[in-house]
């Protein structure tokens, strides 16, 4: 199928411009870009884009589809309190819940201009072939691109952080100690089965691996997961030095930073993505850069959980590949890539006095498109509107007040767009959002199903919630005490009066 998109204005990120241009799309790929009125094949359908600003689909470098049914369940949660709550906010999910939760996120992402996402999905206690297929199916049904990477661990949260068990009252410690996880081999073999049977077009929905947090994983598991990622040529994504407690844990457990330790295991390579990377020092950044590894920068989540300000400029200076992500709706809370870009900009400005070192809006838009595309391993396939790339295009309404008047499209997209200007979204040549209506998902049914699921899950997870709440104060105080310890770099902003 051929389509000619006429009458729109094509965003030029580098020049901060939006000049009139026509686009020829053949199947799922952009074939040609030319001046208004350019010749098109006779059998090409015309798509009127008058009054629209055409920008590449945003790419979310880090999110969690399973958390969408747990949207905004916590308020003043640190990362440690969020992880403490995991059993009740994600427990007792049916296969249909897993599909539904992922679909909610896909709809929100598409509606807010995102066309591809790296989804670190989670199943308690370990991934299953059917669960992975359900997550993949949600993206396929929504018409979105995704990399689905199950989070896996062979050490529980309460055992993973040094000193945390000891910080718990005796009865709660016994309870925390009684929880165990299956051997990592079970999760990896479920992943291999899912990969062998994967029914989706791998141009659209792919699998990757996500040992969740380095110290939640044994050395044997990390090595095995890395071997498997290399064998199948898929991504390896982990949460690295997200909180100060985690950075300190690395030093205590390995006698070096977590990044240095992963480097010593040989798992850093171009397939490796570090989510957050807040508490990285310059040596850590150099190691990632030397390995060709990437960082998923999630500034909204880092702020929401009080983890601190990731040094994005220093990462770029070091030569690390960087993409931008929203993280989950339990910690960011909307999955709005426009907002993630805006926060990335603001965060860079409050941590650097020298305004020339602030992230410029064109840099941020590049990170959220080409940068994130590289993180997902879709490198030259998506992330830009160019001949030969997939036709993943966001149509912004130039009559929307966000663009009235249109002075600088790049600054207005990064600093002013909140998602309300998104009029239509094309993914792989298919309009999945057309005139603000989802073409692929029945949103009324989705809302009903989600309400029913949330109510049922609240009931079946009530005991797990009570347990987590009894643990909450000790876990919170542990994290706070760790935050007050010395570390050789600073990422918290603390104002004095
Ligand atoms: Zn995450």
Short mmCIF file of C-alpha atoms and ligand atoms in Angstrom, two decimals:
data_model
loop_
_atom_site.label_atom_id
_atom_site.label_comp_id
_atom_site.label_asym_id
_atom_site.label_seq_id
_atom_site.Cartn_x
_atom_site.Cartn_y
_atom_site.Cartn_z
CA UNK A 1 0.00 0.00 0.00
CA UNK A 2 1.27 3.46 -0.93
CA UNK A 3 0.31 6.70 0.81
CA UNK A 4 1.24 10.26 0.02
CA UNK A 5 1.08 12.60 3.01
CA UNK A 6 0.45 16.09 1.69
CA UNK A 7 0.22 19.57 3.18
CA UNK A 8 2.09 19.02 6.45
CA UNK A 9 5.14 20.77 7.85
CA UNK A 10 8.10 18.54 8.54
CA UNK A 11 10.07 19.09 11.73
CA UNK A 12 13.78 19.76 11.24
CA UNK A 13 15.21 19.26 14.71
CA UNK A 14 18.69 20.59 14.02
CA UNK A 15 17.46 23.78 12.36
CA UNK A 16 14.52 24.37 14.76
CA UNK A 17 12.36 24.64 11.66
CA UNK A 18 9.20 23.13 10.16
CA UNK A 19 9.02 23.58 6.40
CA UNK A 20 6.20 22.33 4.15
CA UNK A 21 6.97 18.88 2.70
CA UNK A 22 5.18 15.86 1.25
CA UNK A 23 6.05 12.29 2.24
CA UNK A 24 5.61 9.11 0.25
CA UNK A 25 5.07 6.04 2.42
CA UNK A 26 5.24 2.57 0.89
CA UNK A 27 4.02 -0.21 3.13
CA UNK A 28 5.58 0.47 6.53
CA UNK A 29 8.49 2.56 5.24
CA UNK A 30 9.11 6.18 4.26
CA UNK A 31 10.23 6.12 0.61
CA UNK A 32 10.60 9.74 -0.37
CA UNK A 33 10.40 13.26 1.03
CA UNK A 34 9.87 16.12 -1.36
CA UNK A 35 8.49 19.60 -1.89
CA UNK A 36 4.74 20.25 -1.63
CA UNK A 37 2.94 18.79 -4.63
CA UNK A 38 5.70 16.33 -5.49
CA UNK A 39 4.76 13.60 -7.95
CA UNK A 40 3.37 10.43 -6.43
CA UNK A 41 2.48 7.01 -7.88
CA UNK A 42 -1.06 6.91 -9.24
CA UNK A 43 -2.09 4.18 -6.81
CA UNK A 44 -0.98 6.13 -3.73
CA UNK A 45 -3.75 7.11 -1.30
CA UNK A 46 -3.62 10.78 -0.31
CA UNK A 47 -3.48 11.65 3.37
CA UNK A 48 -4.22 15.29 4.12
CA UNK A 49 -1.84 16.72 6.73
CA UNK A 50 -2.70 20.39 6.29
CA UNK A 51 -2.23 22.26 9.56
CA UNK A 52 -0.14 19.42 11.00
CA UNK A 53 3.43 19.40 12.23
CA UNK A 54 5.04 16.05 11.44
CA UNK A 55 7.59 14.80 13.95
CA UNK A 56 9.24 11.41 14.42
CA UNK A 57 7.49 9.13 16.91
CA UNK A 58 8.97 9.42 20.39
CA UNK A 59 10.72 6.32 21.70
CA UNK A 60 10.46 5.41 25.36
CA UNK A 61 13.75 3.89 26.52
CA UNK A 62 12.40 2.52 29.81
CA UNK A 63 8.94 1.64 31.07
CA UNK A 64 7.12 -1.20 32.85
CA UNK A 65 3.90 -2.45 31.26
CA UNK A 66 2.92 -4.56 34.27
CA UNK A 67 2.65 -1.48 36.47
CA UNK A 68 -0.18 0.20 34.58
CA UNK A 69 -2.80 -1.59 36.67
CA UNK A 70 -0.94 -0.31 39.76
CA UNK A 71 -1.00 3.29 38.53
CA UNK A 72 -0.17 5.88 41.20
CA UNK A 73 -0.59 3.46 44.09
CA UNK A 74 2.04 5.14 46.24
CA UNK A 75 2.75 8.73 47.08
CA UNK A 76 5.80 9.51 49.19
CA UNK A 77 7.60 6.33 48.17
CA UNK A 78 11.34 6.05 47.80
CA UNK A 79 12.67 3.39 45.44
CA UNK A 80 13.10 1.08 48.41
CA UNK A 81 9.47 1.59 49.47
CA UNK A 82 8.31 0.97 45.89
CA UNK A 83 10.27 -2.30 45.75
CA UNK A 84 8.93 -3.25 49.19
CA UNK A 85 5.40 -2.81 47.78
CA UNK A 86 6.02 -4.91 44.66
CA UNK A 87 4.36 -8.11 45.98
CA UNK A 88 1.01 -6.42 46.53
CA UNK A 89 0.97 -3.99 43.63
CA UNK A 90 1.88 -6.69 41.10
CA UNK A 91 0.77 -9.92 42.78
CA UNK A 92 -1.85 -12.48 41.73
CA UNK A 93 -2.06 -11.33 38.13
CA UNK A 94 -3.97 -13.50 35.69
CA UNK A 95 -2.79 -13.80 32.12
CA UNK A 96 -5.57 -11.42 31.11
CA UNK A 97 -4.36 -8.89 33.73
CA UNK A 98 -0.88 -9.03 32.24
CA UNK A 99 -2.28 -8.29 28.79
CA UNK A 100 -4.60 -5.58 30.08
CA UNK A 101 -1.93 -3.80 32.12
CA UNK A 102 0.40 -3.63 29.13
CA UNK A 103 -2.38 -2.48 26.82
CA UNK A 104 -3.28 0.43 29.12
CA UNK A 105 0.29 1.66 28.82
CA UNK A 106 0.41 1.17 25.05
CA UNK A 107 -2.71 3.32 24.65
CA UNK A 108 -1.32 6.07 26.86
CA UNK A 109 2.04 6.03 25.10
CA UNK A 110 0.45 6.24 21.63
CA UNK A 111 -1.95 8.99 22.68
CA UNK A 112 1.04 10.97 23.91
CA UNK A 113 3.11 10.62 20.76
CA UNK A 114 5.21 7.57 21.57
CA UNK A 115 5.55 4.85 18.94
CA UNK A 116 8.02 2.39 20.52
CA UNK A 117 8.98 1.39 24.06
CA UNK A 118 11.47 -0.75 25.97
CA UNK A 119 9.18 -2.55 28.41
CA UNK A 120 10.72 -4.22 31.44
CA UNK A 121 7.80 -6.46 32.29
CA UNK A 122 7.49 -8.41 35.50
CA UNK A 123 5.76 -11.54 36.67
CA UNK A 124 5.85 -12.89 40.19
CA UNK A 125 7.88 -14.92 40.93
CA UNK A 126 9.42 -15.45 37.48
CA UNK A 127 8.56 -14.86 33.81
CA UNK A 128 6.41 -17.36 31.97
CA UNK A 129 6.13 -18.10 28.28
CA UNK A 130 2.43 -17.18 28.32
CA UNK A 131 3.01 -13.97 30.30
CA UNK A 132 5.61 -12.75 27.84
CA UNK A 133 3.33 -13.60 24.95
CA UNK A 134 0.49 -11.65 26.63
CA UNK A 135 2.68 -8.55 26.97
CA UNK A 136 3.82 -8.85 23.36
CA UNK A 137 0.24 -9.31 22.20
CA UNK A 138 -0.85 -6.07 23.91
CA UNK A 139 1.68 -4.07 21.89
CA UNK A 140 0.89 -5.96 18.70
CA UNK A 141 -2.85 -5.34 19.17
CA UNK A 142 -2.29 -1.64 19.90
CA UNK A 143 -0.12 -1.41 16.77
CA UNK A 144 2.95 -0.23 18.66
CA UNK A 145 6.60 -1.22 18.53
CA UNK A 146 8.15 -2.64 21.69
CA UNK A 147 11.03 -4.55 23.18
CA UNK A 148 9.66 -6.76 25.95
CA UNK A 149 12.32 -7.64 28.51
CA UNK A 150 11.22 -9.62 31.56
CA UNK A 151 12.74 -8.48 34.84
CA UNK A 152 14.34 -11.39 36.63
CA UNK A 153 16.14 -11.87 39.93
CA UNK A 154 17.30 -14.76 42.06
CA UNK A 155 17.62 -12.76 45.29
CA UNK A 156 14.71 -11.03 46.99
CA UNK A 157 14.68 -7.30 47.61
CA UNK A 158 14.96 -7.70 51.39
CA UNK A 159 18.01 -9.99 51.04
CA UNK A 160 19.65 -7.96 48.29
CA UNK A 161 20.44 -4.79 50.23
CA UNK A 162 23.21 -5.33 52.80
CA UNK A 163 21.94 -4.78 56.34
CA UNK A 164 18.26 -4.49 55.40
CA UNK A 165 17.21 -7.81 56.96
CA UNK A 166 19.04 -6.86 60.15
CA UNK A 167 17.22 -3.53 60.20
CA UNK A 168 13.84 -5.30 60.39
CA UNK A 169 12.10 -6.22 63.66
CA UNK A 170 12.55 -9.96 64.40
CA UNK A 171 9.05 -11.11 63.38
CA UNK A 172 9.17 -9.18 60.13
CA UNK A 173 12.68 -10.41 59.45
CA UNK A 174 11.45 -13.99 59.70
CA UNK A 175 8.65 -13.16 57.31
CA UNK A 176 11.02 -11.53 54.81
CA UNK A 177 13.46 -14.43 55.14
CA UNK A 178 10.74 -16.94 54.38
CA UNK A 179 10.31 -15.54 50.86
CA UNK A 180 12.46 -17.13 48.19
CA UNK A 181 12.69 -16.99 44.43
CA UNK A 182 12.94 -19.91 42.01
CA UNK A 183 16.35 -20.69 40.49
CA UNK A 184 17.20 -18.36 37.64
CA UNK A 185 17.32 -21.25 35.17
CA UNK A 186 13.50 -21.48 35.29
CA UNK A 187 13.03 -17.89 34.15
CA UNK A 188 15.66 -18.14 31.44
CA UNK A 189 14.20 -21.30 30.00
CA UNK A 190 10.70 -19.77 29.99
CA UNK A 191 12.22 -16.84 28.09
CA UNK A 192 13.86 -19.19 25.58
CA UNK A 193 10.58 -21.01 24.99
CA UNK A 194 8.78 -17.71 24.53
CA UNK A 195 11.41 -16.62 22.04
CA UNK A 196 11.21 -19.83 20.06
CA UNK A 197 7.42 -19.60 19.83
CA UNK A 198 7.25 -15.78 19.45
CA UNK A 199 4.26 -15.20 17.16
CA UNK A 200 4.85 -11.49 16.50
CA UNK A 201 6.62 -9.68 13.69
CA UNK A 202 10.07 -9.00 15.18
CA UNK A 203 10.22 -5.72 13.28
CA UNK A 204 7.46 -4.68 15.67
CA UNK A 205 7.72 -6.55 18.95
CA UNK A 206 10.92 -8.14 20.17
CA UNK A 207 12.18 -9.84 23.29
CA UNK A 208 15.19 -8.88 25.41
CA UNK A 209 16.49 -9.78 28.87
CA UNK A 210 16.39 -7.72 32.05
CA UNK A 211 18.18 -9.02 35.15
CA UNK A 212 16.37 -6.46 37.24
CA UNK A 213 18.99 -4.93 39.55
CA UNK A 214 22.59 -6.20 39.68
CA UNK A 215 22.69 -7.04 43.41
CA UNK A 216 19.31 -8.79 43.16
CA UNK A 217 21.07 -11.25 40.86
CA UNK A 218 23.74 -13.84 41.55
CA UNK A 219 26.94 -13.68 39.56
CA UNK A 220 26.05 -16.99 37.91
CA UNK A 221 22.69 -15.58 36.81
CA UNK A 222 24.18 -12.38 35.38
CA UNK A 223 26.75 -14.39 33.44
CA UNK A 224 24.09 -16.78 32.12
CA UNK A 225 21.75 -13.94 31.11
CA UNK A 226 24.60 -12.17 29.35
CA UNK A 227 25.52 -15.33 27.47
CA UNK A 228 21.92 -15.76 26.40
CA UNK A 229 21.61 -12.13 25.26
CA UNK A 230 24.77 -12.54 23.18
CA UNK A 231 23.66 -15.86 21.73
CA UNK A 232 20.28 -14.50 20.63
CA UNK A 233 21.58 -11.00 19.86
CA UNK A 234 19.05 -9.28 22.12
CA UNK A 235 19.28 -6.43 24.61
CA UNK A 236 20.34 -6.76 28.26
CA UNK A 237 18.72 -4.08 30.42
CA UNK A 238 19.20 -3.50 34.15
CA UNK A 239 18.56 -0.81 36.76
CA UNK A 240 21.99 0.53 37.60
CA UNK A 241 22.89 2.74 40.56
CA UNK A 242 19.38 4.14 40.68
CA UNK A 243 19.35 5.00 44.38
CA UNK A 244 22.14 5.92 46.77
CA UNK A 245 21.35 2.79 48.83
CA UNK A 246 22.07 0.74 45.70
CA UNK A 247 25.34 2.54 45.01
CA UNK A 248 26.46 1.91 48.59
CA UNK A 249 25.37 -1.73 48.30
CA UNK A 250 27.70 -2.14 45.31
CA UNK A 251 30.67 -0.89 47.30
CA UNK A 252 29.89 -3.18 50.23
CA UNK A 253 29.16 -6.29 48.20
CA UNK A 254 31.84 -6.03 45.53
CA UNK A 255 34.39 -3.59 46.95
CA UNK A 256 33.87 -1.46 43.85
CA UNK A 257 31.03 0.33 42.08
CA UNK A 258 28.31 -1.80 40.55
CA UNK A 259 29.39 -0.61 37.11
CA UNK A 260 33.01 -1.65 37.73
CA UNK A 261 31.76 -5.01 38.96
CA UNK A 262 29.58 -5.58 35.90
CA UNK A 263 32.55 -4.59 33.78
CA UNK A 264 34.69 -7.19 35.57
CA UNK A 265 32.06 -9.83 34.72
CA UNK A 266 32.24 -8.83 31.07
CA UNK A 267 28.54 -7.95 30.72
CA UNK A 268 29.04 -4.37 29.49
CA UNK A 269 28.74 -4.24 25.70
CA UNK A 270 26.68 -2.48 23.02
CA UNK A 271 23.62 -4.57 23.98
CA UNK A 272 23.80 -3.33 27.58
CA UNK A 273 21.39 -0.65 28.83
CA UNK A 274 21.66 0.89 32.27
CA UNK A 275 18.38 2.36 33.45
CA UNK A 276 18.66 5.51 35.59
CA UNK A 277 22.45 5.52 36.14
CA UNK A 278 22.03 8.28 38.71
CA UNK A 279 24.93 7.39 41.02
CA UNK A 280 27.64 6.85 38.39
CA UNK A 281 31.05 8.44 38.80
CA UNK A 282 33.30 9.46 35.92
CA UNK A 283 35.07 6.10 35.88
CA UNK A 284 31.68 4.31 35.65
CA UNK A 285 30.68 6.56 32.75
CA UNK A 286 33.97 5.86 30.95
CA UNK A 287 33.43 2.12 31.36
CA UNK A 288 29.95 2.35 29.80
CA UNK A 289 31.26 4.53 26.98
CA UNK A 290 34.22 2.23 26.28
CA UNK A 291 31.87 -0.75 26.08
CA UNK A 292 29.47 1.06 23.72
CA UNK A 293 26.72 0.64 26.34
CA UNK A 294 23.68 2.87 26.73
CA UNK A 295 21.79 4.67 29.48
CA UNK A 296 18.02 5.09 29.72
CA UNK A 297 17.64 8.49 31.39
CA UNK A 298 14.44 8.67 33.46
CA UNK A 299 14.53 12.10 35.06
CA UNK A 300 10.88 12.14 36.16
CA UNK A 301 11.15 8.88 38.04
CA UNK A 302 14.49 9.89 39.57
CA UNK A 303 12.81 12.99 40.97
CA UNK A 304 9.54 11.30 42.01
CA UNK A 305 11.39 8.65 44.04
CA UNK A 306 13.91 11.15 45.41
CA UNK A 307 16.82 9.26 43.87
CA UNK A 308 18.53 12.42 42.71
CA UNK A 309 19.66 14.13 39.54
CA UNK A 310 21.36 11.96 36.91
CA UNK A 311 24.27 13.74 35.25
CA UNK A 312 23.09 13.52 31.64
CA UNK A 313 25.56 16.10 30.36
CA UNK A 314 28.48 14.24 31.91
CA UNK A 315 27.22 10.96 30.37
CA UNK A 316 27.10 12.59 26.94
CA UNK A 317 30.53 14.16 27.45
CA UNK A 318 31.88 10.70 28.30
CA UNK A 319 30.48 9.37 25.03
CA UNK A 320 27.73 7.19 26.51
CA UNK A 321 24.74 6.53 24.25
CA UNK A 322 21.65 8.00 25.96
CA UNK A 323 17.91 7.61 25.46
CA UNK A 324 15.01 9.05 27.46
CA UNK A 325 12.33 7.08 29.28
CA UNK A 326 9.30 7.69 31.43
CA UNK A 327 9.76 4.69 33.74
CA UNK A 328 6.59 3.20 35.25
CA UNK A 329 3.32 4.82 36.21
CA UNK A 330 4.02 3.84 39.81
CA UNK A 331 6.87 6.35 39.80
CA UNK A 332 6.43 8.94 37.07
CA UNK A 333 3.17 8.62 36.84
CA UNK A 334 1.94 9.39 33.38
CA UNK A 335 3.75 7.74 30.48
CA UNK A 336 4.22 11.05 28.73
CA UNK A 337 7.41 11.30 26.72
CA UNK A 338 6.82 15.02 26.15
CA UNK A 339 6.89 15.47 29.90
CA UNK A 340 9.97 13.24 30.22
CA UNK A 341 11.76 15.50 27.74
CA UNK A 342 10.67 18.61 29.60
CA UNK A 343 11.86 17.23 32.93
CA UNK A 344 15.16 16.18 31.32
CA UNK A 345 15.61 19.78 30.27
CA UNK A 346 14.66 21.24 33.66
CA UNK A 347 16.84 18.77 35.58
CA UNK A 348 19.87 19.61 33.46
CA UNK A 349 19.31 23.29 34.20
CA UNK A 350 19.10 23.02 37.98
CA UNK A 351 22.34 21.03 38.26
CA UNK A 352 24.64 23.14 36.09
CA UNK A 353 25.47 26.81 36.68
CA UNK A 354 26.99 27.13 33.22
CA UNK A 355 24.04 27.58 30.88
CA UNK A 356 26.11 26.39 27.94
CA UNK A 357 26.21 22.95 29.56
CA UNK A 358 22.43 22.72 29.88
CA UNK A 359 20.83 20.19 27.55
CA UNK A 360 19.51 22.11 24.55
CA UNK A 361 16.00 21.29 23.33
CA UNK A 362 17.31 19.90 20.03
CA UNK A 363 19.63 17.58 21.95
CA UNK A 364 16.75 16.37 24.11
CA UNK A 365 14.45 15.73 21.16
CA UNK A 366 17.29 13.83 19.50
CA UNK A 367 17.81 11.71 22.65
CA UNK A 368 14.07 10.91 22.83
CA UNK A 369 13.96 9.79 19.18
CA UNK A 370 17.26 8.61 17.64
CA UNK A 371 18.89 8.12 21.04
CA UNK A 372 16.13 5.94 22.45
CA UNK A 373 15.80 4.08 19.13
CA UNK A 374 19.43 3.03 19.55
CA UNK A 375 18.74 1.91 23.12
CA UNK A 376 15.93 -0.35 21.84
CA UNK A 377 18.24 -1.77 19.20
CA UNK A 378 16.12 -0.32 16.38
CA UNK A 379 19.05 1.96 15.46
CA UNK A 380 18.52 3.09 11.87
CA UNK A 381 14.98 1.72 11.52
CA UNK A 382 13.10 4.32 13.56
CA UNK A 383 13.79 7.60 15.38
CA UNK A 384 13.75 9.98 12.41
CA UNK A 385 11.61 10.90 9.42
CA UNK A 386 13.93 9.92 6.58
CA UNK A 387 13.66 7.78 3.44
CA UNK A 388 14.30 4.15 4.35
CA UNK A 389 13.10 4.47 7.97
CA UNK A 390 9.83 3.07 9.24
CA UNK A 391 6.88 5.44 8.91
CA UNK A 392 6.46 6.18 12.64
CA UNK A 393 5.11 9.70 12.53
CA UNK A 394 3.34 11.93 15.05
CA UNK A 395 0.94 14.52 13.67
CA UNK A 396 0.76 17.57 15.94
CA UNK A 397 -2.15 20.01 15.52
CA UNK A 398 -0.71 23.41 14.65
CA UNK A 399 -4.07 25.01 15.51
CA UNK A 400 -3.71 23.74 19.09
CA UNK A 401 -2.92 26.52 21.54
CA UNK A 402 0.48 24.90 22.23
CA UNK A 403 1.55 26.18 18.78
CA UNK A 404 -0.28 29.50 18.72
CA UNK A 405 1.80 31.21 17.53
CA UNK A 406 4.42 28.87 16.06
CA UNK A 407 7.72 30.53 16.93
CA UNK A 408 10.19 27.69 17.47
CA UNK A 409 8.79 24.18 16.92
CA UNK A 410 11.62 22.41 18.77
CA UNK A 411 11.48 24.56 21.90
CA UNK A 412 7.68 24.42 21.81
CA UNK A 413 7.63 20.61 21.54
CA UNK A 414 10.16 20.04 24.34
CA UNK A 415 9.11 22.81 26.72
CA UNK A 416 5.47 23.39 25.79
CA UNK A 417 3.87 20.22 24.45
CA UNK A 418 2.00 18.15 27.03
CA UNK A 419 0.54 15.56 24.68
CA UNK A 420 -2.71 17.47 24.09
CA UNK A 421 -1.42 18.64 20.70
CA UNK A 422 -1.15 15.07 19.37
CA UNK A 423 -3.83 14.68 16.72
CA UNK A 424 -2.83 11.44 14.96
CA UNK A 425 -0.10 8.82 15.21
CA UNK A 426 1.15 6.61 12.40
CA UNK A 427 3.20 3.52 13.21
CA UNK A 428 4.66 1.53 10.36
CA UNK A 429 2.41 3.35 7.88
CA UNK A 430 -0.76 2.57 9.84
CA UNK A 431 -2.82 5.24 11.60
CA UNK A 432 -3.20 3.83 15.12
CA UNK A 433 -4.50 7.15 16.45
CA UNK A 434 -6.58 9.03 13.90
CA UNK A 435 -8.18 12.37 14.75
CA UNK A 436 -7.63 11.71 18.47
CA UNK A 437 -9.44 8.34 18.32
CA UNK A 438 -7.64 5.06 18.92
CA UNK A 439 -8.15 2.96 15.80
CA UNK A 440 -6.82 -0.24 17.37
CA UNK A 441 -8.23 -0.39 20.91
CA UNK A 442 -11.74 -0.10 22.35
CA UNK A 443 -10.95 2.36 25.12
CA UNK A 444 -14.35 2.14 26.81
CA UNK A 445 -13.96 -1.60 27.21
CA UNK A 446 -10.38 -1.09 28.35
CA UNK A 447 -11.56 1.27 31.11
CA UNK A 448 -14.25 -1.16 32.29
CA UNK A 449 -11.87 -4.12 32.28
CA UNK A 450 -9.22 -2.11 34.13
CA UNK A 451 -11.65 -1.00 36.83
CA UNK A 452 -12.80 -4.60 37.36
CA UNK A 453 -9.24 -5.89 37.48
CA UNK A 454 -8.07 -3.20 39.89
CA UNK A 455 -10.92 -3.98 42.26
CA UNK A 456 -10.31 -7.73 42.15
CA UNK A 457 -6.54 -7.34 42.56
CA UNK A 458 -6.95 -5.02 45.56
CA UNK A 459 -8.97 -7.74 47.27
CA UNK A 460 -6.68 -10.68 46.51
CA UNK A 461 -3.56 -8.71 47.42
CA UNK A 462 -4.89 -7.33 50.70
CA UNK A 463 -2.75 -9.65 52.85
CA UNK A 464 0.40 -8.89 50.87
CA UNK A 465 -0.38 -5.21 51.23
CA UNK A 466 -0.72 -5.53 55.00
CA UNK A 467 2.66 -7.29 55.15
CA UNK A 468 4.32 -4.61 53.05
CA UNK A 469 2.81 -1.89 55.21
CA UNK A 470 4.17 -3.51 58.37
CA UNK A 471 7.62 -3.52 56.75
CA UNK A 472 7.30 0.00 55.41
CA UNK A 473 8.65 2.06 58.26
CA UNK A 474 11.77 -0.10 58.80
CA UNK A 475 12.50 -0.20 55.06
CA UNK A 476 11.95 3.55 54.73
CA UNK A 477 14.23 4.32 57.68
CA UNK A 478 16.91 2.00 56.29
CA UNK A 479 16.91 3.84 52.95
CA UNK A 480 16.95 7.22 54.66
CA UNK A 481 19.92 6.24 56.82
CA UNK A 482 21.79 5.07 53.72
CA UNK A 483 20.97 8.32 51.93
CA UNK A 484 22.70 10.21 54.74
CA UNK A 485 25.93 8.22 54.42
CA UNK A 486 28.91 9.51 52.49
CA UNK A 487 29.49 8.49 48.91
CA UNK A 488 32.24 9.90 46.72
CA UNK A 489 29.82 11.74 44.40
CA UNK A 490 26.66 13.74 45.12
CA UNK A 491 23.40 13.50 43.18
CA UNK A 492 20.90 14.84 45.72
CA UNK A 493 20.01 18.52 45.63
CA UNK A 494 19.70 19.77 49.18
CA UNK A 495 18.90 23.39 49.83
CA UNK A 496 20.15 25.15 52.92
CA UNK A 497 18.39 28.06 54.53
ZN1 LIG B 1 12.49 0.66 35.89
#
